C-alpha cells in the first residue's frame, strides 16, 4: 500500500502547532434531547435508527449520545488514522492506521453546570499528537432537555468542509453528505515519458515560481498592521487560555439587509463583524478607531462545487481591511462589499490572502524547521480570522436528538486575540467566537455587539 503523505498545506498546519496555540478547529453542536422513551437504536425506531449497529446506552440523552459516538467512530476509517514522521522525504509526515485505536480516548462524557462555558477550556487543550487527531466531548448540563457536543478536528486532518463530512458520518442516517474520498495513487510514468514531458514540467515550474513571487509581492503591498486595535492582539504571556461564545441571528434579517443594500450574504456577515468590533471597542472605552483597519483573512475553499469532500485542506483566502473607522453602518457594508468584489475579481490564487498557497512551494524539511517561525509570523500577515463554514440544509440528529444550533470554532493564531467563524443552519446564522481569555475577558459583550449591529442595519434598511 502506497504511503499517503500529508499535503504541503496539511503539513504546515501540523508543524506550526504549539501547546499554547493548538491548530484544531471545532464545532459546538447544541442538541434538543429526544424524549426519554425514544430508543433511538431500535430497528423500529424510525428515521435516525441504525439497526443492529449501536449498543443500548440507556435513557439518558447525553449518555446515549456518547455511546453512539463511541460505537460509530470505530467504523469511520478517517477517524482511525494518526500522523507520523517519515524518513523520506526528510521532514515529511504521513498517515497510518492506528493499530491501538480506542474510542474511549476520543469520545468523552463531561458533566458540567454550563456546557457552553466548558467549551473554552476544552478548545485550549491540544489534541494528542500520538493518536488520531480528533475528539468529541459530550457536554451534559443540568437541563435534561438538552446537551451539547464539542467536536475537535486538527486542521491537518481536515478543513471546515472536510470536518463536516467526517462528523456527518457519526450522526444518524439522513440525507447523504459526501464523505472524504481517499486519494488515488498516481500512475507510474512510462519509460521515457519524463523526457517527453520535460518542456511542460519546466513551464509549470516557472508558472509556480511566478505565482509564489506574485503572492509574496501582494503580501508586501498589503501593508503594515495599521489601524489595528490593541484588543485584537495578544502578547505571548497572555496565551494558552481560551474563551468561547456563540450567537444565533435570524437569516431573514440578513437577507433583508442584502436585498436593500446589495452585495452577498457573506458581505453582510463580514460587515456585521466590522460593526460589532467598532461597537465593542467603543463600549470598552477604547479610542475611536482610526486608519485603514485590521486585516481580516477570509478563507476560500478551492474544492470544486459538487465534488466529494476530501481529507486535508483545499484552501486559499482573501485579505480584507475591516473599516472600523467608518461610523455609518451602511457605508461600512458598502466598503466591505467593494473590497470583497476586488478580491473576487483577482481570484483566490492571487493576492495577500492566498498566502496558504505558498506552502506548496516549501520542502517538507522547510516546514519542519520553519514551522515555529511561520507561527510567529501570523501576526504580520493578518490581524483576525473571519471564516464561513457552509452547512447542508437538512437536520442533523444523534440518537433521535436533533441538532438545534451549530457554532463553528476556528483556531487562534499566535499573536491574535480573536477568531470568528460563522455558519447558517436551519434558517439561523450562528457566529462562533474564540478568544484569548486573558486578552478578551469580555467576549460576551462582543457577541451582544453583533446582535446590536444587526438590529441597527435592519432599522437602516426598513
C-alpha positions as semicolon CSV with decimal commas, in nm:
position;residue;x (nm);y (nm);z (nm)
1;X;0,000;0,000;0,000
2;X;0,140;0,337;-0,104
3;X;0,238;0,579;0,171
4;X;-0,006;0,868;0,199
5;X;0,198;1,176;0,282
6;X;0,044;1,492;0,420
7;X;-0,001;1,761;0,159
8;X;0,224;2,067;0,197
9;X;-0,059;2,275;0,350
10;X;-0,166;1,996;0,586
11;X;0,198;1,955;0,689
12;X;0,222;2,329;0,753
13;X;-0,076;2,316;0,990
14;X;0,082;2,018;1,167
15;X;0,422;2,184;1,209
16;X;0,313;2,531;1,326
17;X;0,120;2,396;1,624
18;X;0,241;2,463;1,978
19;X;0,100;2,381;2,321
20;X;-0,024;2,740;2,363
21;X;-0,160;2,758;2,006
22;X;-0,327;2,430;1,913
23;X;-0,425;2,406;1,548
24;X;-0,760;2,232;1,572
25;X;-1,089;2,366;1,451
26;X;-1,414;2,277;1,622
27;X;-1,789;2,292;1,628
28;X;-2,024;2,316;1,924
29;X;-2,349;2,140;1,838
30;X;-2,639;2,206;2,077
31;X;-2,897;1,927;2,080
32;X;-3,261;1,919;2,173
33;X;-3,288;1,588;2,354
34;X;-3,532;1,327;2,229
35;X;-3,797;1,204;2,475
36;X;-3,653;0,965;2,729
37;X;-3,866;0,681;2,599
38;X;-3,724;0,720;2,246
39;X;-3,497;0,419;2,188
40;X;-3,302;0,578;1,903
41;X;-3,132;0,244;1,831
42;X;-3,419;0,004;1,792
43;X;-3,486;-0,130;1,439
44;X;-3,841;0,001;1,470
45;X;-3,737;0,345;1,591
46;X;-3,786;0,506;1,251
47;X;-3,561;0,768;1,086
48;X;-3,227;0,806;1,260
49;X;-3,203;0,445;1,374
50;X;-2,911;0,223;1,275
51;X;-3,048;-0,130;1,320
52;X;-2,803;-0,367;1,480
53;X;-2,517;-0,115;1,470
54;X;-2,531;0,053;1,811
55;X;-2,546;-0,074;2,171
56;X;-2,832;0,016;2,403
57;X;-2,699;0,314;2,602
58;X;-2,996;0,369;2,831
59;X;-3,245;0,653;2,856
60;X;-3,018;0,950;2,941
61;X;-2,981;1,156;2,617
62;X;-2,621;1,261;2,685
63;X;-2,517;0,909;2,779
64;X;-2,692;0,782;2,469
65;X;-2,507;1,033;2,251
66;X;-2,169;0,937;2,399
67;X;-2,240;0,567;2,346
68;X;-2,343;0,620;1,984
69;X;-2,037;0,832;1,905
70;X;-1,813;0,570;2,067
71;X;-1,970;0,289;1,865
72;X;-1,979;0,473;1,534
73;X;-1,634;0,633;1,527
74;X;-1,467;0,292;1,510
75;X;-1,636;0,234;1,172
76;X;-1,504;0,557;1,013
77;X;-1,160;0,492;0,857
78;X;-1,071;0,861;0,851
79;X;-1,105;0,878;1,230
80;X;-0,874;0,580;1,292
81;X;-0,564;0,730;1,130
82;X;-0,276;0,906;1,300
83;X;0,012;1,119;1,175
84;X;0,373;1,003;1,198
85;X;0,708;1,128;1,073
86;X;0,877;0,950;0,783
87;X;1,241;0,919;0,679
88;X;1,189;1,033;0,321
89;X;1,132;1,296;0,211
90;X;1,320;1,446;0,504
91;X;1,082;1,647;0,722
92;X;0,766;1,490;0,577
93;X;0,486;1,316;0,765
94;X;0,230;1,058;0,661
95;X;-0,094;0,895;0,764
96;X;-0,111;0,542;0,900
97;X;-0,383;0,331;1,069
98;X;-0,372;0,343;1,448
99;X;-0,332;-0,021;1,546
100;X;-0,423;0,065;1,907
101;X;-0,725;0,280;1,824
102;X;-0,952;0,309;2,129
103;X;-1,274;0,515;2,100
104;X;-1,258;0,584;2,475
105;X;-0,953;0,803;2,408
106;X;-1,152;1,021;2,171
107;X;-1,512;1,037;2,299
108;X;-1,572;1,185;2,644
109;X;-1,880;1,247;2,857
110;X;-1,846;1,566;3,063
111;X;-2,090;1,670;3,335
112;X;-2,084;2,047;3,365
113;X;-2,314;2,318;3,501
114;X;-2,259;2,526;3,184
115;X;-2,185;2,330;2,862
116;X;-2,104;2,643;2,660
117;X;-1,857;2,773;2,917
118;X;-1,688;2,432;2,927
119;X;-1,607;2,458;2,556
120;X;-1,342;2,727;2,614
121;X;-1,101;2,522;2,829
122;X;-1,154;2,222;2,602
123;X;-1,064;2,426;2,293
124;X;-0,746;2,539;2,472
125;X;-0,628;2,182;2,523
126;X;-0,418;2,045;2,234
127;X;-0,504;1,712;2,078
128;X;-0,280;1,414;2,149
129;X;-0,037;1,411;1,855
130;X;0,034;1,041;1,902
131;X;-0,326;0,944;1,830
132;X;-0,578;1,015;1,553
133;X;-0,614;1,395;1,582
134;X;-0,976;1,444;1,680
135;X;-1,205;1,439;1,985
136;X;-1,576;1,458;2,067
137;X;-1,685;1,588;2,409
138;X;-2,047;1,528;2,507
139;X;-2,133;1,813;2,745
140;X;-2,420;1,725;2,975
141;X;-2,565;2,014;3,171
142;X;-2,826;2,032;3,447
143;X;-3,110;2,062;3,193
144;X;-3,215;1,710;3,088
145;X;-3,389;1,857;2,784
146;X;-3,066;1,944;2,604
147;X;-2,696;1,868;2,579
148;X;-2,409;1,973;2,355
149;X;-2,124;1,804;2,171
150;X;-1,793;1,976;2,107
151;X;-1,615;1,827;1,806
152;X;-1,243;1,895;1,762
153;X;-1,056;1,811;1,441
154;X;-0,694;1,900;1,377
155;X;-0,653;2,132;1,081
156;X;-0,406;1,883;0,932
157;X;-0,690;1,628;0,921
158;X;-0,950;1,846;0,754
159;X;-1,063;2,196;0,672
160;X;-1,417;2,305;0,759
161;X;-1,587;2,113;0,478
162;X;-1,380;1,801;0,538
163;X;-1,453;1,811;0,911
164;X;-1,824;1,842;0,834
165;X;-1,811;1,532;0,615
166;X;-1,634;1,335;0,889
167;X;-1,873;1,449;1,162
168;X;-2,172;1,366;0,944
169;X;-2,064;1,001;0,946
170;X;-2,122;0,996;1,323
171;X;-2,475;1,133;1,312
172;X;-2,794;0,940;1,248
173;X;-2,864;0,833;0,895
174;X;-3,022;1,101;0,683
175;X;-2,963;1,279;0,352
176;X;-2,619;1,185;0,226
177;X;-2,325;1,415;0,298
178;X;-2,049;1,323;0,060
179;X;-1,772;1,192;0,279
180;X;-1,396;1,224;0,241
181;X;-1,250;1,032;-0,051
182;X;-0,912;0,867;-0,030
183;X;-0,668;0,995;-0,293
184;X;-0,592;0,766;-0,584
185;X;-0,216;0,698;-0,616
186;X;-0,074;0,846;-0,932
187;X;0,014;0,604;-1,210
188;X;0,385;0,532;-1,256
189;X;0,510;0,718;-1,565
190;X;0,616;0,508;-1,861
191;X;0,983;0,487;-1,955
192;X;1,093;0,796;-2,143
193;X;0,783;0,993;-2,055
194;X;0,979;1,226;-1,825
195;X;1,188;1,349;-2,119
196;X;0,885;1,398;-2,338
197;X;0,708;1,590;-2,062
198;X;1,011;1,800;-1,966
199;X;0,906;2,119;-2,152
200;X;0,563;2,112;-1,989
201;X;0,714;2,040;-1,647
202;X;0,953;2,334;-1,681
203;X;0,671;2,564;-1,790
204;X;0,459;2,456;-1,493
205;X;0,753;2,513;-1,259
206;X;0,810;2,861;-1,397
207;X;0,439;2,932;-1,355
208;X;0,452;2,811;-0,993
209;X;0,751;3,033;-0,916
210;X;0,574;3,325;-1,079
211;X;0,264;3,267;-0,867
212;X;0,474;3,248;-0,550
213;X;0,651;3,575;-0,634
214;X;0,321;3,744;-0,710
215;X;0,168;3,632;-0,380
216;X;0,482;3,744;-0,194
217;X;0,465;4,086;-0,357
218;X;0,096;4,114;-0,265
219;X;0,179;4,035;0,097
220;X;0,436;4,314;0,094
221;X;0,188;4,556;-0,062
222;X;-0,079;4,465;0,194
223;X;0,099;4,698;0,429
224;X;0,179;4,706;0,795
225;X;-0,081;4,638;1,065
226;X;-0,213;4,995;1,071
227;X;-0,537;5,082;1,249
228;X;-0,535;4,757;1,448
229;X;-0,689;4,797;1,795
230;X;-0,477;4,667;2,081
231;X;-0,770;4,445;2,183
232;X;-0,707;4,230;1,874
233;X;-0,353;4,141;1,976
234;X;-0,236;3,902;2,243
235;X;0,114;3,902;2,390
236;X;0,276;3,561;2,450
237;X;0,225;3,585;2,825
238;X;-0,150;3,603;2,772
239;X;-0,184;3,297;2,552
240;X;-0,283;2,947;2,649
241;X;-0,638;3,005;2,770
242;X;-0,950;3,023;2,558
243;X;-1,298;3,168;2,586
244;X;-1,583;3,068;2,356
245;X;-1,908;3,250;2,283
246;X;-2,188;3,189;2,036
247;X;-2,467;3,400;1,893
248;X;-2,766;3,300;1,680
249;X;-2,921;3,556;1,442
250;X;-3,218;3,536;1,207
251;X;-3,113;3,470;0,847
252;X;-3,425;3,652;0,724
253;X;-3,288;3,974;0,876
254;X;-2,957;3,924;0,697
255;X;-3,135;3,866;0,366
256;X;-3,349;4,177;0,420
257;X;-3,032;4,385;0,454
258;X;-2,874;4,222;0,150
259;X;-3,175;4,284;-0,074
260;X;-3,181;4,655;0,008
261;X;-2,812;4,737;0,048
262;X;-2,674;4,498;-0,215
263;X;-2,388;4,254;-0,201
264;X;-2,394;3,895;-0,085
265;X;-2,499;3,729;0,239
266;X;-2,130;3,682;0,317
267;X;-2,066;4,054;0,265
268;X;-2,334;4,132;0,524
269;X;-2,195;3,876;0,768
270;X;-1,845;4,027;0,741
271;X;-1,982;4,381;0,776
272;X;-2,161;4,272;1,094
273;X;-1,825;4,165;1,235
274;X;-1,672;4,504;1,146
275;X;-1,960;4,695;1,304
276;X;-1,963;4,474;1,612
277;X;-1,589;4,525;1,665
278;X;-1,638;4,902;1,647
279;X;-1,928;4,892;1,897
280;X;-1,739;4,661;2,129
281;X;-1,425;4,875;2,131
282;X;-1,616;5,197;2,197
283;X;-1,817;5,025;2,467
284;X;-1,493;4,929;2,641
285;X;-1,384;5,293;2,639
286;X;-1,113;5,236;2,377
287;X;-1,015;5,523;2,145
288;X;-1,216;5,589;1,831
289;X;-1,086;5,351;1,559
290;X;-0,857;5,516;1,306
291;X;-0,666;5,419;0,996
292;X;-0,746;5,154;0,733
293;X;-0,847;4,899;0,995
294;X;-0,746;4,543;1,085
295;X;-0,669;4,293;0,810
296;X;-0,920;4,009;0,807
297;X;-0,818;3,680;0,649
298;X;-1,122;3,532;0,473
299;X;-1,052;3,164;0,385
300;X;-1,179;3,048;0,047
301;X;-1,242;2,684;-0,040
302;X;-1,066;2,554;-0,351
303;X;-1,288;2,248;-0,374
304;X;-1,488;2,203;-0,690
305;X;-1,865;2,256;-0,643
306;X;-2,044;1,922;-0,607
307;X;-1,720;1,732;-0,565
308;X;-1,658;1,488;-0,284
309;X;-1,505;1,638;0,029
310;X;-1,152;1,503;0,079
311;X;-0,931;1,470;0,379
312;X;-0,697;1,759;0,434
313;X;-0,716;2,119;0,322
314;X;-0,803;2,281;-0,008
315;X;-0,784;2,645;0,094
316;X;-0,679;2,984;-0,027
317;X;-0,803;3,316;0,103
318;X;-0,880;3,684;0,063
319;X;-0,737;3,967;0,271
320;X;-0,980;4,245;0,358
321;X;-0,943;4,559;0,566
322;X;-1,233;4,590;0,811
323;X;-1,347;4,956;0,803
324;X;-1,378;5,010;1,179
325;X;-1,319;5,384;1,146
326;X;-1,636;5,429;0,937
327;X;-1,924;5,528;1,173
328;X;-2,207;5,474;0,921
329;X;-2,321;5,105;0,915
330;X;-2,440;5,116;0,552
331;X;-2,116;5,276;0,436
332;X;-1,924;5,010;0,627
333;X;-2,122;4,743;0,443
334;X;-2,056;4,916;0,112
335;X;-1,682;4,927;0,176
336;X;-1,681;4,558;0,270
337;X;-1,874;4,475;-0,047
338;X;-1,634;4,673;-0,268
339;X;-1,333;4,514;-0,103
340;X;-1,472;4,164;-0,150
341;X;-1,560;4,243;-0,513
342;X;-1,198;4,341;-0,576
343;X;-1,080;4,019;-0,413
344;X;-1,315;3,808;-0,624
345;X;-1,209;3,986;-0,940
346;X;-0,844;3,899;-0,869
347;X;-0,937;3,543;-0,772
348;X;-0,834;3,320;-0,477
349;X;-0,499;3,225;-0,633
350;X;-0,364;3,580;-0,619
351;X;-0,328;3,848;-0,357
352;X;-0,202;3,854;0,000
353;X;-0,484;3,629;0,122
354;X;-0,353;3,345;-0,095
355;X;-0,050;3,307;0,132
356;X;-0,160;2,949;0,216
357;X;-0,070;2,851;-0,140
358;X;0,295;2,926;-0,065
359;X;0,303;2,606;0,141
360;X;0,313;2,413;-0,187
361;X;0,649;2,570;-0,269
362;X;0,821;2,472;0,058
363;X;1,017;2,147;0,100
364;X;0,894;1,926;0,388
365;X;1,217;1,997;0,577
366;X;1,139;2,367;0,549
367;X;0,802;2,307;0,715
368;X;0,967;2,108;0,992
369;X;1,241;2,361;1,067
370;X;1,047;2,674;0,989
371;X;0,713;2,586;1,148
372;X;0,775;2,787;1,469
373;X;0,890;3,088;1,266
374;X;0,583;3,071;1,043
375;X;0,359;3,052;1,351
376;X;0,516;3,370;1,487
377;X;0,474;3,543;1,150
378;X;0,094;3,504;1,151
379;X;0,060;3,837;1,331
380;X;0,247;4,005;1,044
381;X;0,021;3,854;0,776
382;X;-0,327;3,923;0,915
383;X;-0,498;4,052;1,230
384;X;-0,819;3,849;1,259
385;X;-0,965;3,538;1,100
386;X;-1,323;3,557;0,972
387;X;-1,428;3,227;0,817
388;X;-1,755;3,080;0,691
389;X;-1,840;2,708;0,703
390;X;-2,142;2,613;0,488
391;X;-2,378;2,352;0,631
392;X;-2,629;2,139;0,440
393;X;-2,997;2,224;0,462
394;X;-3,119;1,911;0,638
395;X;-3,142;1,849;1,013
396;X;-2,868;1,657;1,193
397;X;-2,961;1,421;1,476
398;X;-2,788;1,181;1,712
399;X;-2,980;0,900;1,876
400;X;-3,302;1,078;1,785
401;X;-3,191;1,404;1,948
402;X;-3,192;1,685;1,693
403;X;-2,922;1,949;1,649
404;X;-3,075;2,285;1,732
405;X;-2,770;2,511;1,697
406;X;-2,423;2,474;1,543
407;X;-2,142;2,714;1,635
408;X;-1,824;2,672;1,427
409;X;-1,499;2,743;1,613
410;X;-1,173;2,842;1,444
411;X;-0,816;2,804;1,572
412;X;-0,642;3,107;1,719
413;X;-0,305;3,200;1,569
414;X;-0,012;3,324;1,774
415;X;-0,039;3,696;1,849
416;X;-0,412;3,706;1,776
417;X;-0,677;3,752;2,041
418;X;-0,989;3,670;1,838
419;X;-1,112;3,438;1,560
420;X;-1,464;3,447;1,415
421;X;-1,642;3,162;1,235
422;X;-1,997;3,165;1,101
423;X;-2,240;2,903;0,969
424;X;-2,601;2,906;0,856
425;X;-2,818;2,621;0,982
426;X;-3,196;2,581;0,957
427;X;-3,262;2,949;0,876
428;X;-3,035;3,080;1,152
429;X;-2,689;3,237;1,135
430;X;-2,457;3,105;1,404
431;X;-2,147;3,304;1,498
432;X;-1,879;3,115;1,689
433;X;-1,622;3,334;1,867
434;X;-1,292;3,202;2,002
435;X;-1,072;3,440;2,200
436;X;-0,764;3,452;2,415
437;X;-0,937;3,459;2,754
438;X;-0,679;3,693;2,909
439;X;-0,674;3,940;2,620
440;X;-1,054;3,938;2,574
441;X;-1,220;3,892;2,914
442;X;-1,548;4,042;2,786
443;X;-1,618;3,813;2,489
444;X;-1,990;3,801;2,571
445;X;-2,006;4,178;2,514
446;X;-1,870;4,131;2,162
447;X;-2,139;3,870;2,093
448;X;-2,408;4,115;2,201
449;X;-2,247;4,384;1,984
450;X;-2,310;4,157;1,684
451;X;-2,679;4,147;1,771
452;X;-2,692;4,525;1,816
453;X;-2,520;4,578;1,481
454;X;-2,774;4,355;1,304
455;X;-3,062;4,543;1,468
456;X;-2,921;4,878;1,354
457;X;-2,871;4,763;0,996
458;X;-3,227;4,628;0,987
459;X;-3,352;4,970;1,102
460;X;-3,140;5,142;0,837
461;X;-3,293;4,941;0,552
462;X;-3,652;4,935;0,684
